[in-house]
Coordinates of C-alpha atoms in Angstrom, one line a residue:
R1 CA -1.3 -33.3 29.2
I2 CA 1.0 -34.3 32.0
S3 CA -0.7 -35.6 35.4
N4 CA -0.6 -33.6 38.7
R5 CA 2.1 -35.9 40.0
K6 CA 4.6 -35.3 37.2
A7 CA 3.6 -31.5 37.2
L8 CA 4.9 -31.5 40.9
Q9 CA 8.1 -33.2 40.2
A10 CA 8.6 -30.8 36.9
P11 CA 11.4 -28.1 37.3
P12 CA 10.1 -24.5 37.7
C13 CA 11.0 -23.4 34.3
F14 CA 8.9 -26.4 32.6
A15 CA 5.8 -24.2 32.3
T16 CA 7.7 -21.6 30.3
L17 CA 10.0 -24.0 28.2
S18 CA 6.5 -25.7 27.2
A19 CA 5.1 -22.5 26.0
M20 CA 8.1 -21.5 23.9
V21 CA 8.0 -24.9 22.2
Q22 CA 4.4 -24.6 21.0
P23 CA 4.2 -24.6 17.2
L24 CA 3.1 -21.3 16.1
P25 CA 0.1 -21.4 13.7
R26 CA 0.4 -21.2 9.8
L27 CA 0.4 -17.9 8.1
P28 CA -1.7 -17.8 5.0
L29 CA 0.7 -16.3 2.4
G30 CA -0.8 -16.3 -0.9
I31 CA -4.3 -18.0 0.3
S32 CA -7.1 -15.8 -0.7
D33 CA -9.9 -18.8 -0.2
F34 CA -11.4 -18.4 3.0
A35 CA -12.5 -22.3 3.1
K36 CA -9.1 -23.3 2.4
F37 CA -7.5 -22.3 5.8
R38 CA -10.7 -22.5 7.7
E39 CA -11.8 -25.7 7.1
A40 CA -11.0 -28.9 9.7
G41 CA -7.5 -29.7 10.3
Q42 CA -6.1 -26.6 9.0
D43 CA -4.1 -24.3 11.5
Y44 CA -4.0 -20.8 9.7
L45 CA -3.7 -17.6 11.4
Y46 CA -6.8 -15.9 10.8
V47 CA -7.5 -12.2 11.8
D48 CA -10.9 -11.8 12.6
K49 CA -12.6 -8.9 10.6
T50 CA -16.0 -10.6 10.4
R51 CA -17.8 -8.1 12.8
V52 CA -16.6 -5.2 10.7
L53 CA -18.0 -6.9 7.7
F54 CA -21.3 -7.6 9.3
D55 CA -21.6 -3.9 10.0
L56 CA -20.6 -3.0 6.5
L57 CA -23.3 -5.3 5.0
Q58 CA -26.0 -3.4 6.9
S59 CA -25.3 -0.2 5.2
G60 CA -26.4 -0.6 1.6
N61 CA -27.4 -3.3 -1.0
Y62 CA -25.0 -2.0 -3.8
L63 CA -21.5 -1.7 -2.2
F64 CA -18.2 -0.8 -3.9
L65 CA -14.8 -0.7 -2.0
A66 CA -11.5 0.5 -3.4
R67 CA -8.4 -0.7 -1.5
P68 CA -4.8 -1.0 -2.9
R69 CA -3.3 -4.3 -4.2
R70 CA -2.1 -6.8 -1.4
F71 CA -5.0 -5.8 1.0
G72 CA -6.7 -9.0 1.1
K73 CA -9.8 -7.9 -1.4
S74 CA -9.9 -11.3 -2.7
L75 CA -10.0 -13.2 0.5
L76 CA -12.6 -10.5 1.7
C77 CA -14.8 -11.3 -1.6
S78 CA -14.1 -15.2 -0.8
T79 CA -15.5 -14.6 2.9
L80 CA -18.6 -13.1 1.5
K81 CA -19.5 -15.8 -0.9
Y82 CA -19.1 -18.4 1.9
L83 CA -21.0 -16.4 4.2
Y84 CA -24.2 -16.0 2.0
E85 CA -23.9 -19.8 0.9
G86 CA -24.5 -20.5 4.6
R87 CA -21.2 -22.5 5.4
R88 CA -21.4 -21.9 9.0
E89 CA -18.6 -24.4 9.8
L90 CA -16.2 -22.1 8.2
Y91 CA -17.1 -19.4 10.8
T92 CA -17.4 -21.3 14.2
G93 CA -15.9 -19.0 16.9
L94 CA -15.6 -15.8 14.7
D95 CA -17.4 -12.6 15.6
I96 CA -20.1 -12.9 13.0
D97 CA -21.2 -16.4 13.8
P98 CA -23.8 -15.5 16.6
L99 CA -25.1 -12.0 14.4
W100 CA -25.8 -13.9 11.2
D101 CA -29.1 -15.5 10.2
W102 CA -28.0 -18.8 9.0
S103 CA -31.4 -20.0 8.4
K104 CA -31.4 -17.8 5.4
T105 CA -28.9 -18.5 2.3
N106 CA -28.5 -17.0 -1.2
P107 CA -26.9 -18.4 -4.4
V108 CA -23.7 -16.4 -5.3
V109 CA -22.4 -15.3 -8.6
H110 CA -18.6 -14.7 -7.8
L111 CA -16.5 -13.3 -10.6
S112 CA -12.8 -12.2 -10.3
L113 CA -11.5 -10.2 -13.3
T114 CA -8.1 -11.4 -12.5
D115 CA -9.0 -14.2 -14.7
V116 CA -10.2 -12.6 -17.8
G117 CA -7.9 -11.8 -20.6
S118 CA -7.8 -8.2 -21.7
T119 CA -5.6 -8.2 -24.7
T120 CA -8.5 -6.8 -26.8
P121 CA -12.0 -6.0 -26.3
E122 CA -13.0 -9.0 -28.2
I123 CA -11.1 -11.4 -26.0
L124 CA -12.5 -9.6 -22.7
T125 CA -15.9 -10.1 -24.2
S126 CA -15.1 -13.9 -24.8
D127 CA -13.6 -14.7 -21.5
L128 CA -16.6 -13.0 -19.7
T129 CA -19.0 -15.4 -21.5
Y130 CA -16.6 -18.0 -20.7
A131 CA -16.9 -16.9 -16.8
L132 CA -20.5 -16.9 -16.6
S133 CA -20.7 -20.3 -18.7
G134 CA -18.8 -21.6 -15.8
V135 CA -21.6 -20.1 -13.3
A136 CA -24.5 -21.3 -15.5
K137 CA -23.1 -24.9 -15.4
A138 CA -22.6 -24.8 -11.7
F139 CA -26.4 -24.0 -11.7
E140 CA -27.2 -26.4 -14.4
L141 CA -28.7 -23.8 -16.5
P142 CA -28.3 -22.7 -20.0
L143 CA -26.5 -19.4 -20.8
Q144 CA -28.5 -16.9 -22.8
G145 CA -27.9 -13.8 -24.4
A146 CA -25.7 -12.6 -27.2
S147 CA -23.3 -10.3 -24.9
P148 CA -21.9 -10.7 -21.4
A149 CA -24.2 -7.8 -20.6
S150 CA -27.3 -9.7 -21.4
Q151 CA -26.1 -13.1 -20.5
L152 CA -25.4 -11.8 -17.0
S153 CA -28.9 -10.3 -16.5
S154 CA -30.6 -13.3 -17.7
L155 CA -28.4 -15.7 -15.6
V156 CA -29.4 -13.8 -12.5
A157 CA -33.1 -13.6 -13.3
A158 CA -32.6 -17.6 -14.0
I159 CA -30.8 -18.5 -10.7
H160 CA -33.6 -16.5 -8.9
A161 CA -36.4 -18.6 -10.7
Q162 CA -34.8 -21.9 -10.0
T163 CA -33.6 -21.5 -6.4
G164 CA -36.5 -19.0 -5.3
R165 CA -33.7 -16.9 -3.5
R166 CA -32.4 -13.6 -4.6
V167 CA -28.8 -13.6 -5.9
V168 CA -25.6 -12.2 -4.4
V169 CA -23.2 -10.9 -7.0
I170 CA -19.5 -10.4 -6.0
V171 CA -16.9 -9.0 -8.4
D172 CA -13.2 -8.7 -7.3
E173 CA -10.8 -6.3 -9.4
Y174 CA -13.6 -4.9 -11.2
E175 CA -11.4 -2.6 -13.5
K176 CA -8.4 -4.7 -14.1
P177 CA -8.8 -4.9 -17.9
V178 CA -8.7 -1.0 -17.7
H179 CA -5.8 -0.8 -15.6
D180 CA -4.0 -3.4 -17.9
H181 CA -3.8 -0.7 -20.5
I182 CA -3.2 2.6 -18.4
T183 CA -0.4 3.7 -20.7
D184 CA -2.6 3.1 -23.9
L185 CA -5.7 5.4 -23.0
P186 CA -7.7 4.7 -26.1
M187 CA -7.4 0.7 -25.5
A188 CA -8.3 1.6 -21.7
R189 CA -11.5 3.4 -22.9
K190 CA -12.6 0.5 -25.1
M191 CA -12.1 -1.9 -22.0
R192 CA -14.2 0.7 -20.1
D193 CA -17.1 0.6 -22.6
V194 CA -17.2 -3.3 -22.5
L195 CA -17.2 -3.0 -18.5
S196 CA -19.6 -0.4 -18.3
S197 CA -22.2 -2.2 -20.5
F198 CA -21.6 -5.4 -18.4
Y199 CA -21.9 -4.0 -14.9
G200 CA -24.7 -1.7 -16.0
S201 CA -27.1 -4.9 -16.7
L202 CA -27.6 -5.3 -13.1
K203 CA -29.6 -2.3 -12.9
G204 CA -32.6 -3.9 -14.4
C205 CA -31.9 -7.0 -11.9
D206 CA -32.9 -5.4 -8.7
A207 CA -36.0 -7.8 -8.2
H208 CA -33.5 -10.6 -8.5
L209 CA -30.5 -9.2 -6.3
E210 CA -29.8 -9.6 -2.6
K211 CA -26.7 -7.9 -2.6
V212 CA -24.1 -6.6 -5.0
F213 CA -20.4 -6.2 -3.6
I214 CA -17.7 -5.0 -5.9
T215 CA -14.0 -4.5 -5.3
G216 CA -11.0 -3.0 -7.0
I217 CA -8.0 -0.9 -6.5
G218 CA -9.6 2.4 -7.8
R219 CA -12.5 4.5 -7.4
M220 CA -13.8 5.5 -11.1
V221 CA -16.0 8.5 -11.8
R222 CA -19.5 7.8 -12.0
T223 CA -19.6 8.8 -15.7
S224 CA -17.1 5.9 -16.0
I225 CA -17.5 2.1 -15.5
F226 CA -20.5 2.7 -13.2
S227 CA -22.3 5.2 -15.5
E228 CA -25.1 3.0 -15.7
L229 CA -25.3 1.2 -12.5
N230 CA -25.5 4.4 -10.6
Q231 CA -27.1 2.9 -7.3
M232 CA -23.6 1.8 -6.2
K233 CA -22.7 3.0 -2.8
D234 CA -19.0 4.0 -2.6
V235 CA -17.8 2.8 0.9
T236 CA -14.2 3.3 0.3
L237 CA -13.9 6.4 2.7
H238 CA -16.8 5.2 5.0
P239 CA -16.1 4.7 8.6
T240 CA -17.2 1.2 8.7
A241 CA -15.1 0.3 6.1
A242 CA -12.0 2.0 7.6
E243 CA -10.4 -1.0 9.4
L244 CA -11.9 -3.9 7.2
C245 CA -8.8 -4.5 5.0
G246 CA -5.3 -4.3 6.5
Y247 CA -4.1 -5.0 10.3
T248 CA -4.6 -2.6 13.2
E249 CA -2.1 -2.6 15.8
T250 CA -4.5 -4.0 18.3
E251 CA -5.0 -6.9 16.0
L252 CA -1.3 -7.3 15.5
H253 CA -0.8 -7.4 19.3
R254 CA -3.7 -9.7 19.7
D255 CA -2.7 -12.3 17.1
F256 CA 0.8 -12.0 16.4
D257 CA 2.8 -11.5 19.7
P258 CA 4.6 -14.8 19.2
F259 CA 5.6 -13.9 15.8
I260 CA 6.9 -10.6 17.2
S261 CA 9.1 -12.6 19.8
R262 CA 10.6 -14.6 17.0
L263 CA 11.4 -11.5 14.8
A264 CA 12.9 -9.6 17.9
Q265 CA 15.2 -12.8 18.5
A266 CA 16.1 -13.3 14.8
N267 CA 17.1 -9.5 14.7
S268 CA 18.9 -9.4 18.1
I269 CA 16.5 -6.3 19.1
T270 CA 14.0 -5.9 21.8
E271 CA 10.4 -6.6 21.2
A272 CA 10.1 -2.7 22.0
K273 CA 12.3 -2.2 19.1
A274 CA 10.6 -4.8 16.9
W275 CA 7.4 -2.9 17.4
D276 CA 8.9 0.6 16.7
T277 CA 10.4 -0.8 13.5
L278 CA 7.2 -2.6 12.3
R279 CA 5.2 0.6 12.8
N280 CA 7.6 2.7 11.0
R281 CA 8.2 0.4 8.1
Y282 CA 4.7 -1.3 7.4
N283 CA 1.7 0.7 9.2
G284 CA 0.1 3.9 8.3
Y285 CA -2.6 3.4 5.5
W286 CA -5.6 5.5 6.6
W287 CA -8.7 6.3 5.0
G288 CA -9.7 9.4 7.1
K289 CA -11.7 7.5 9.7
G290 CA -10.8 4.7 12.3
E291 CA -7.3 3.3 12.9
K292 CA -4.4 3.4 10.7
V293 CA -3.6 0.1 9.4
Y294 CA -0.7 -2.2 8.6
N295 CA -0.1 -3.7 5.0
P296 CA -1.6 -7.3 5.8
W297 CA 1.0 -8.6 2.7
A298 CA 4.0 -6.8 4.1
I299 CA 3.3 -8.1 7.9
L300 CA 2.9 -11.8 6.9
N301 CA 5.9 -11.9 4.9
C302 CA 7.8 -10.1 7.6
M303 CA 6.8 -12.7 10.1
A304 CA 7.3 -15.5 7.8
D305 CA 11.0 -14.4 7.0
S306 CA 11.6 -12.7 10.5
E307 CA 13.2 -10.1 8.4
F308 CA 12.1 -6.5 7.9
G309 CA 12.2 -6.8 4.2
S310 CA 10.6 -4.9 1.5
Y311 CA 7.7 -6.8 0.3
W312 CA 5.4 -4.0 -0.9
W313 CA 5.1 -4.0 -4.7
A314 CA 3.6 -1.4 -7.0
S315 CA 0.4 -1.7 -8.4
G316 CA 0.6 0.9 -11.1
T317 CA 2.7 1.4 -14.1
P318 CA 5.9 3.0 -13.0
G319 CA 6.6 4.8 -15.9
M320 CA 3.3 6.7 -15.9
L321 CA 3.5 7.1 -12.3
V322 CA 6.7 8.9 -12.6
D323 CA 5.5 11.0 -15.5
L324 CA 2.1 11.9 -13.9
A325 CA 4.0 12.7 -10.6
A326 CA 5.9 15.6 -12.7
T327 CA 2.7 17.5 -13.1
L328 CA 2.7 17.8 -9.3
Q329 CA 5.6 20.0 -9.7
R330 CA 7.8 18.5 -7.1
P331 CA 11.4 18.1 -8.5
D332 CA 12.6 16.2 -5.6
G333 CA 9.9 13.5 -6.2
D334 CA 8.8 13.8 -2.5
L335 CA 5.0 13.2 -2.3
E336 CA 4.3 14.4 1.4
G337 CA 1.7 17.2 1.9
I338 CA -0.4 16.7 -1.4
K339 CA -3.6 18.3 -1.2
A340 CA -6.7 16.5 -2.7
T341 CA -10.6 16.4 -2.2
D342 CA -13.0 13.4 -2.3
L343 CA -13.7 14.3 -6.1
S344 CA -10.1 14.7 -6.8
L345 CA -9.4 11.1 -5.6
L346 CA -11.8 9.8 -8.7
F347 CA -9.8 8.4 -11.5
D348 CA -11.0 9.5 -14.9
I349 CA -9.8 7.5 -17.6
T350 CA -10.5 10.2 -20.1
Q351 CA -8.3 12.6 -18.2
P352 CA -5.8 10.7 -15.9
T353 CA -4.1 12.6 -13.4
A354 CA -1.7 12.0 -10.8
E355 CA -3.3 12.2 -7.2
P356 CA -6.0 9.2 -7.7
L357 CA -3.4 6.9 -9.6
L358 CA -0.9 7.3 -6.8
W359 CA -3.4 7.1 -3.9
Q360 CA -5.1 4.0 -5.6
S361 CA -1.6 2.2 -6.2
G362 CA -0.8 2.6 -2.5
Y363 CA 1.9 5.3 -3.0
L364 CA -0.1 7.7 -1.1
T365 CA -2.6 7.4 1.7
V366 CA -4.5 10.1 3.7
K367 CA -2.7 11.8 6.4
A368 CA -4.9 14.3 7.6
V369 CA -8.4 15.6 6.8
S370 CA -9.8 19.3 7.4
G371 CA -13.2 19.8 6.2
Q372 CA -13.6 18.7 2.5
V373 CA -9.6 18.8 2.2
Y374 CA -7.4 15.5 2.5
T375 CA -3.7 15.8 2.9
L376 CA -1.6 13.0 1.5
G377 CA 1.6 11.6 1.8
F378 CA 3.6 8.1 1.9
P379 CA 2.1 5.6 4.4
N380 CA 5.2 4.2 5.8
A381 CA 9.2 3.9 5.0
E382 CA 8.8 0.7 2.9
V383 CA 6.6 2.6 0.4
R384 CA 8.8 5.7 0.6
E385 CA 11.7 3.5 -0.3
A386 CA 9.7 1.9 -3.3
W387 CA 8.6 5.2 -4.7
F388 CA 12.2 6.6 -4.4
A389 CA 14.1 3.7 -6.0
M390 CA 11.6 4.2 -8.6
M391 CA 12.7 7.7 -9.0
L392 CA 16.4 6.7 -8.9
G393 CA 15.6 4.5 -11.9
H394 CA 13.9 7.3 -13.7
F395 CA 17.4 9.6 -12.8
C396 CA 19.9 6.9 -13.7
G397 CA 18.2 4.9 -16.6
A398 CA 20.1 1.8 -17.5
N399 CA 22.7 2.6 -14.8
K400 CA 20.1 2.2 -12.1
S401 CA 22.2 -0.7 -10.4
A402 CA 25.2 1.6 -10.4
G403 CA 23.1 4.4 -8.8
Q404 CA 21.7 2.0 -6.0
T405 CA 25.5 1.2 -5.2
S406 CA 26.4 4.7 -4.8
A407 CA 23.4 5.5 -2.9
A408 CA 24.3 2.6 -0.5
L409 CA 27.8 3.7 0.0
M410 CA 26.8 7.5 0.6
L411 CA 24.3 6.4 3.4
D412 CA 27.2 4.3 5.1
A413 CA 29.6 7.0 4.8
L414 CA 27.3 9.2 6.7
R415 CA 26.6 6.9 9.1
T416 CA 30.2 6.2 9.8
G417 CA 31.2 9.9 9.3
N418 CA 33.7 8.8 6.2
R419 CA 34.0 12.2 4.1
P420 CA 36.1 10.7 1.5
Q421 CA 33.9 7.7 1.0
F422 CA 30.9 10.2 0.8
E423 CA 32.6 12.4 -1.9
Q424 CA 33.6 9.4 -4.0
A425 CA 29.9 7.9 -4.1
L426 CA 28.5 11.0 -4.6
T427 CA 30.7 11.7 -7.7
A428 CA 30.0 7.9 -8.9
L429 CA 26.4 8.7 -8.8
F430 CA 26.3 11.6 -10.9
A431 CA 28.8 9.8 -13.3
A432 CA 26.0 7.0 -13.5
I433 CA 23.2 9.3 -14.9
P434 CA 23.9 9.9 -18.7
Y435 CA 25.0 13.3 -19.2
D436 CA 22.3 14.2 -21.9
I437 CA 19.5 13.9 -19.2
Q438 CA 21.2 16.0 -16.4
V439 CA 19.8 19.5 -16.0
N440 CA 22.3 22.2 -14.9
R441 CA 20.3 23.3 -12.0
E442 CA 21.3 22.9 -8.5
A443 CA 17.5 21.7 -7.8
Y444 CA 18.3 18.9 -10.3
Y445 CA 21.1 17.7 -8.2
H446 CA 19.3 18.4 -4.9
S447 CA 16.4 16.2 -6.2
V448 CA 18.7 13.0 -7.2
F449 CA 20.4 13.3 -3.9
F450 CA 17.3 13.2 -1.9
A451 CA 15.8 10.4 -4.2
V452 CA 18.8 8.1 -3.6
L453 CA 19.1 8.7 0.1
Q454 CA 15.2 8.1 0.5
A455 CA 15.5 4.9 -1.6
T456 CA 18.1 3.4 0.6
G457 CA 16.1 4.0 3.8
G458 CA 17.9 7.3 4.8
E459 CA 16.1 9.8 7.3
I460 CA 16.1 13.0 5.0
I461 CA 14.1 16.0 5.3
A462 CA 13.9 17.9 2.0
E463 CA 14.3 21.9 2.2
P464 CA 13.5 22.1 5.7
H465 CA 12.1 25.8 6.8
S466 CA 13.9 28.2 9.5
D467 CA 13.5 31.6 10.1
K468 CA 16.7 32.2 8.0
G469 CA 15.5 30.4 4.9
R470 CA 15.6 26.7 4.1
A471 CA 18.5 24.4 3.7
D472 CA 18.6 21.8 0.4
A473 CA 18.5 18.9 3.0
V474 CA 18.8 17.6 6.6
I475 CA 20.0 14.1 7.2
K476 CA 19.6 12.4 10.3
T477 CA 21.8 9.4 11.4
P478 CA 22.0 7.6 14.7
N479 CA 25.4 9.4 15.4
A480 CA 25.2 12.9 13.6
I481 CA 22.9 15.3 11.9
Y482 CA 23.8 16.6 8.7
V483 CA 22.8 20.0 7.3
V484 CA 23.5 19.9 3.6
E485 CA 23.5 22.8 0.8
F486 CA 24.4 22.3 -3.0
K487 CA 26.1 24.9 -5.3
L488 CA 26.8 24.1 -9.1
G489 CA 30.0 26.1 -8.2
A490 CA 32.3 26.0 -5.3
A491 CA 31.5 23.8 -2.3
A492 CA 33.0 26.5 -0.1
D493 CA 30.0 28.7 -1.1
A494 CA 28.0 25.8 0.0
L495 CA 29.2 25.9 3.4
A496 CA 29.4 29.5 3.6
Q497 CA 25.7 29.9 3.0
I498 CA 24.7 27.4 5.6
K499 CA 26.7 29.3 8.0
A500 CA 25.5 32.8 7.2
R501 CA 21.9 31.7 7.3
R502 CA 22.4 29.6 10.3
Y503 CA 20.2 26.7 8.7
Y504 CA 21.2 24.3 11.6
E505 CA 19.5 26.4 14.6
P506 CA 16.6 24.1 14.7
Y507 CA 18.7 21.1 15.5
R508 CA 20.9 22.8 18.4
T509 CA 18.7 21.1 21.2
D510 CA 19.5 17.8 19.7
P511 CA 22.2 16.1 21.5
R512 CA 23.9 14.4 18.2
P513 CA 26.7 16.4 16.7
I514 CA 25.6 18.6 13.7
I515 CA 27.7 18.6 10.7
L516 CA 27.7 21.2 8.1
L517 CA 27.9 19.7 4.6
G518 CA 28.7 21.9 1.5
A519 CA 28.8 19.9 -1.7
G520 CA 29.8 22.0 -4.8
G521 CA 31.6 21.5 -8.3
F522 CA 28.4 20.1 -10.2
E523 CA 28.5 22.5 -12.9
N524 CA 32.1 21.2 -14.3
R525 CA 31.9 17.6 -12.7
T526 CA 34.5 18.4 -10.3
I527 CA 32.4 17.3 -7.2
Q528 CA 33.8 18.3 -3.6
C529 CA 32.5 18.2 -0.3
L530 CA 33.4 20.1 2.7
W531 CA 32.5 19.0 6.2
E532 CA 32.5 21.3 9.3
E533 CA 31.0 20.3 12.8
L534 CA 28.8 22.8 14.2
A535 CA 31.3 23.2 17.4
A536 CA 33.9 24.9 14.9
A537 CA 31.5 27.2 13.3
R538 CA 29.9 28.5 17.1
G539 CA 31.3 31.7 16.7
V540 CA 30.1 32.5 13.0

């Protein structure tokens, strides 16, 4: 601290300069233990969710919450553990500190199924026993029982008897052994049977339990893993849990403003532009109530790197997701506007369907609610690109890298208006796709085109409707709007159809030039593209 005399002698910009050199807090990347970055001497940034957590804990004694991977569920479980153990020093200054009854503590059984093996049911059973033996050892108790189910129930009763306090059971990634075998359904069902018995043993422990809190990525039907523990309250879509995982925009402004300034400077953009890019790229997850939230893993990595990178990763099995998506009858791979109900978002391992698996994997989120009907779609640009990159791999197979290069060249050509480059890249794209998997239908070529441009971050609208019909695609770049039509035959026929049906009419008020783009020659692999600015077609 400087003295008043020195402060008067300091130049006017000193305070501003001093504020600029203040070190930023550390970002808790990869840290899932609450105590690790809340203990004395640590300077990690923590987005305070404890008031929301406090309210949620009042809603029931057996709580289940599903969220996609990379949403901080492990940190949430750790936060609960230390809370019930009474580690008040970790919560100093947080919203929950004055609300919690610190005079009361509870013993905690904290299990993470990310730590157990699931190669076979026998290994799962053995590792569950091993995990419980570690808990028993911590309480200096013998582990009794012939199976993990009987061991868990007897251990909960023994801990209650030893401490005189009811037990809190916290389970993280409760269904991971099932999802590890999502492409091998008979094995997945065997894992489900082991877990159903394991969790079901808690039903008879009610007298010994203070709270049960279970998290995972998917909501299972009640006839599945929780068939016996039927008193679980699913708060996945409950209002009190809406903002518990993920960052709201208000929280970003409150806690990340210095990082936003650094991000804007690193990318030579204004802070307003940085906010717009963040919002488009990482925001958008919504569970039907409350605010939309940003993916925390993406935000922390973006702030650490000062880059708008692709940090989100698929939490499902790509091959199965693409195969299941085919059942949605969307040949272009676009997942926007899928309709679902609360029941259809429950995952049934005996009859796996696309909607719940895509939703729990994080590819889809709730976009709108009307009565009992949910409209689903991509949460943001980062996820949309990840999905279409996967679709590109599906289309191109072993030639995926060549397909990606062609896609990047096409998008660059559209942005710069380079027709020869676009035509060459489009030809190279379809040359990269094995001939024996190509389908001689216009819809197929349209689907591949749509997928590759979405994978590279292009702003493309598939089959936009107008009163004259619908074009195959509309692509918007900073400098132009392209109205696109595909034909197996001549490109001239594609261009003529755009003009005849006036697909460009909805975009006439946009100040950007409108370019009509007809692509043809797919049938005999002599691809040609014809471009024409709308100004030259006004009299048509």
